[in-house]
Coordinates of C-alpha atoms and ligand atoms in Angstrom, one line a residue:
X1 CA 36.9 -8.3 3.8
X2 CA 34.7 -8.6 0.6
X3 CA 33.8 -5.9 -1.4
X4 CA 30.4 -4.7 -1.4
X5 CA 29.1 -5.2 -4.5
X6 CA 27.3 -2.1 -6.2
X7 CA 23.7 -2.6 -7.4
X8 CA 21.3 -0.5 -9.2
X9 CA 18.8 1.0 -6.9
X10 CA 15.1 -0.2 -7.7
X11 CA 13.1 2.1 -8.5
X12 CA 9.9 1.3 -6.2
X13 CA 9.5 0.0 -3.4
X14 CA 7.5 -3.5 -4.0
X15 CA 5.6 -5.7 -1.7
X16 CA 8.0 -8.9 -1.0
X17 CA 5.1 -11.8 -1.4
X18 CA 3.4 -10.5 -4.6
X19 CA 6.8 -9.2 -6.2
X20 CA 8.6 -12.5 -5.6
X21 CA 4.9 -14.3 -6.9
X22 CA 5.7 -12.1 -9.7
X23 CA 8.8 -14.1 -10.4
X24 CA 6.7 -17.5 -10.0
X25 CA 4.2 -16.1 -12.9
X26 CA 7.0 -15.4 -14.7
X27 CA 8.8 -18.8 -15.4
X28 CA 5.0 -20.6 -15.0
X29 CA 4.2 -18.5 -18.4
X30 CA 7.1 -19.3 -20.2
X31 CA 7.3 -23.0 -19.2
X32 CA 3.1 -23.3 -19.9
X33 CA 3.7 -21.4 -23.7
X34 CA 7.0 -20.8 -24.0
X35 CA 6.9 -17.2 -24.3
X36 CA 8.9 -14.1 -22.9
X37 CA 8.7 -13.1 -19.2
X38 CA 6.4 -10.4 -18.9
X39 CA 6.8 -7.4 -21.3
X40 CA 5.0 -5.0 -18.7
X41 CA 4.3 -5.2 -15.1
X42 CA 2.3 -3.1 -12.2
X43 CA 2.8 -4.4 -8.7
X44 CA 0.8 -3.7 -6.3
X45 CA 0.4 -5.0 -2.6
X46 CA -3.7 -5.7 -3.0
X47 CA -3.5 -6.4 -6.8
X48 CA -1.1 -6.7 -10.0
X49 CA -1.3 -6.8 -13.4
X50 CA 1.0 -8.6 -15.4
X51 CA 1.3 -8.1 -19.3
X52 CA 2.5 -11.1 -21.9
X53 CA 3.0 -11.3 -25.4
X54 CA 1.3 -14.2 -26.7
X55 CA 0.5 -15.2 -30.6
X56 CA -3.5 -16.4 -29.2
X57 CA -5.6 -16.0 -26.0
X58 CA -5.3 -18.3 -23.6
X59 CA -8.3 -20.7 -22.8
X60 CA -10.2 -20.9 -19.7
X61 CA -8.4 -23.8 -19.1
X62 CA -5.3 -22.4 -19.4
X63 CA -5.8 -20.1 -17.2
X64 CA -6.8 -22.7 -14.6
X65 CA -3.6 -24.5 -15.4
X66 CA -1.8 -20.8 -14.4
X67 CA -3.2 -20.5 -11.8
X68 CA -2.8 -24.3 -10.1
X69 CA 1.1 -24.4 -11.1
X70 CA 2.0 -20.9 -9.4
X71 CA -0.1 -22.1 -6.3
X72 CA 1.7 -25.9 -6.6
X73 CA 4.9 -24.0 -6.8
X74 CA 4.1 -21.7 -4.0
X75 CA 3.2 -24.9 -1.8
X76 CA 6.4 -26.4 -2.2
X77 CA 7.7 -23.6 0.2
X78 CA 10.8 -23.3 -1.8
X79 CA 13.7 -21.0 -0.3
X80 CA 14.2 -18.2 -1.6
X81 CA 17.9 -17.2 -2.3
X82 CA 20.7 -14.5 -4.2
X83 CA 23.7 -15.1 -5.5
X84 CA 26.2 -12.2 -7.2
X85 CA 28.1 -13.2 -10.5
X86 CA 29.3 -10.8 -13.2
X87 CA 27.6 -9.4 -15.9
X88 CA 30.4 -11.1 -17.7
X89 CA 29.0 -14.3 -15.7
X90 CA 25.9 -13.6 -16.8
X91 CA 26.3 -13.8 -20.5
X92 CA 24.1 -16.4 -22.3
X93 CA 22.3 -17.7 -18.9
X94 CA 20.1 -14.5 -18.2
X95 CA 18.5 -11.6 -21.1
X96 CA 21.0 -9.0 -20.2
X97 CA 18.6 -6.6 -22.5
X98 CA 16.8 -5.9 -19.3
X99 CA 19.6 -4.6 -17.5
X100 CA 19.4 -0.3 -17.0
X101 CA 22.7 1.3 -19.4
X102 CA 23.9 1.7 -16.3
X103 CA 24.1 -0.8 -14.6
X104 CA 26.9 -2.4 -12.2
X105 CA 29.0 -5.0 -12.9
X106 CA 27.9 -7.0 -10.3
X107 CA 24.7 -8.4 -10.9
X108 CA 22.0 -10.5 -8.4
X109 CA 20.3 -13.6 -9.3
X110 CA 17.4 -14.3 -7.8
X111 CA 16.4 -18.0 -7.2
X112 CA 13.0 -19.3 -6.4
X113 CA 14.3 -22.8 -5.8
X114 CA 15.6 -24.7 -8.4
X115 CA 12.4 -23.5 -10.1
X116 CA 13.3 -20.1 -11.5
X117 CA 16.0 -17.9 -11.7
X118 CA 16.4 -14.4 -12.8
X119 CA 18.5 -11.1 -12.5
X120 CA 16.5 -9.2 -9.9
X121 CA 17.4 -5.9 -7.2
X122 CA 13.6 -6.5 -5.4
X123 CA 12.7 -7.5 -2.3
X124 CA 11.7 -11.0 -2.0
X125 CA 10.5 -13.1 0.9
X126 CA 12.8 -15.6 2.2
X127 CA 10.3 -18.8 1.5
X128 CA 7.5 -19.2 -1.3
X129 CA 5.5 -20.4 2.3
X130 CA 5.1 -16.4 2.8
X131 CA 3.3 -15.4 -0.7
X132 CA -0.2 -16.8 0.2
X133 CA -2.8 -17.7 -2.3
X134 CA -2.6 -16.8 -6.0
X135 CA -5.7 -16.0 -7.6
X136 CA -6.1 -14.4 -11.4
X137 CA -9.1 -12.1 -10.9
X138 CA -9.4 -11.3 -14.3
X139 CA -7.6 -11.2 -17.8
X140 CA -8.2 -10.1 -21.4
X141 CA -6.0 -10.8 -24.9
X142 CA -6.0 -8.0 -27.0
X143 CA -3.7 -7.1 -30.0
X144 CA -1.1 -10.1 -28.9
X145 CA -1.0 -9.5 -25.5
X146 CA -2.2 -11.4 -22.4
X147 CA -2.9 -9.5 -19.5
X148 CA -3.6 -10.8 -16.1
X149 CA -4.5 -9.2 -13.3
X150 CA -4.4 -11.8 -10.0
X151 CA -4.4 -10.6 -6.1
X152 CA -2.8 -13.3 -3.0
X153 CA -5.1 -14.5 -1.1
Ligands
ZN1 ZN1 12.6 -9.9 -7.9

């Protein structure tokens, strides 16, 4: 019998459609400007806010262009899927910065399709064809950072 692999526990308890949207925003921002993932991040079920460190504001087109790709990407009702590989494993493919002091050996990836991929303990839904609608309510750039704040529709 396999080993059950020890995880850190997350600490909150996040909405599966706009946490795994979260991951969607993610790799749309650092595909559209090449940036980080988000630097600071409050999920919520009825809204979020995501935080990204950017050398200029985005323009209003830009944020159009946000918004369409994580909807396109969302359409695409892409699985959803985890996989367990080492932190050794994990070396050079994935910011291991992120990870807690802490943490287990074992780690979980997190795969939005063959669109994104990440190190991730939340819950997720099974298929991008569960998140819904994304729609950026509002955002602002202030002293390098981008922040967005976007409900599912
Ligand atoms: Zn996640």
């Amino acid at each position: 019998m396999e080993q059950q692999p020890l995880l850190n526990e997350h600490n909150k308890q996040e909405y599966p459609p706009m946490h795994t949207c979260e991951h969607i925003v993610n790799r749309t921002m650092v595909n559209l400007f090449g940036c980080g993932r988000a630097v600071s991040a409050h999920i919520e079920r009825k809204k979020s806010k995501l935080d990204f460190q950017l050398p200029q504001a985005p323009e209003t087109e830009d944020i159009t262009r946000i918004e369409n790709t994580v909807n396109e990407v969302i359409a695409q009702h892409l699985p959803v899927t985890t996989e367990f590989i080492t932190q050794q494993e994990a070396l050079g493919r994935f910011d291991l910065k992120r990870l807690p002091e802490n943490a287990s050996d074992t780690v979980r990836v997190v795969k939005v399709g063959d669109y994104d991929e990440c190190l991730c303990i939340g819950k997720h839904v099974e298929n991008t064809s569960e998140i819904g609608t994304f729609k950026i309510i509002s955002s602002d750039y202030k002293d390098g950072i981008f922040r967005m704040r976007f409900k599912l529709i």
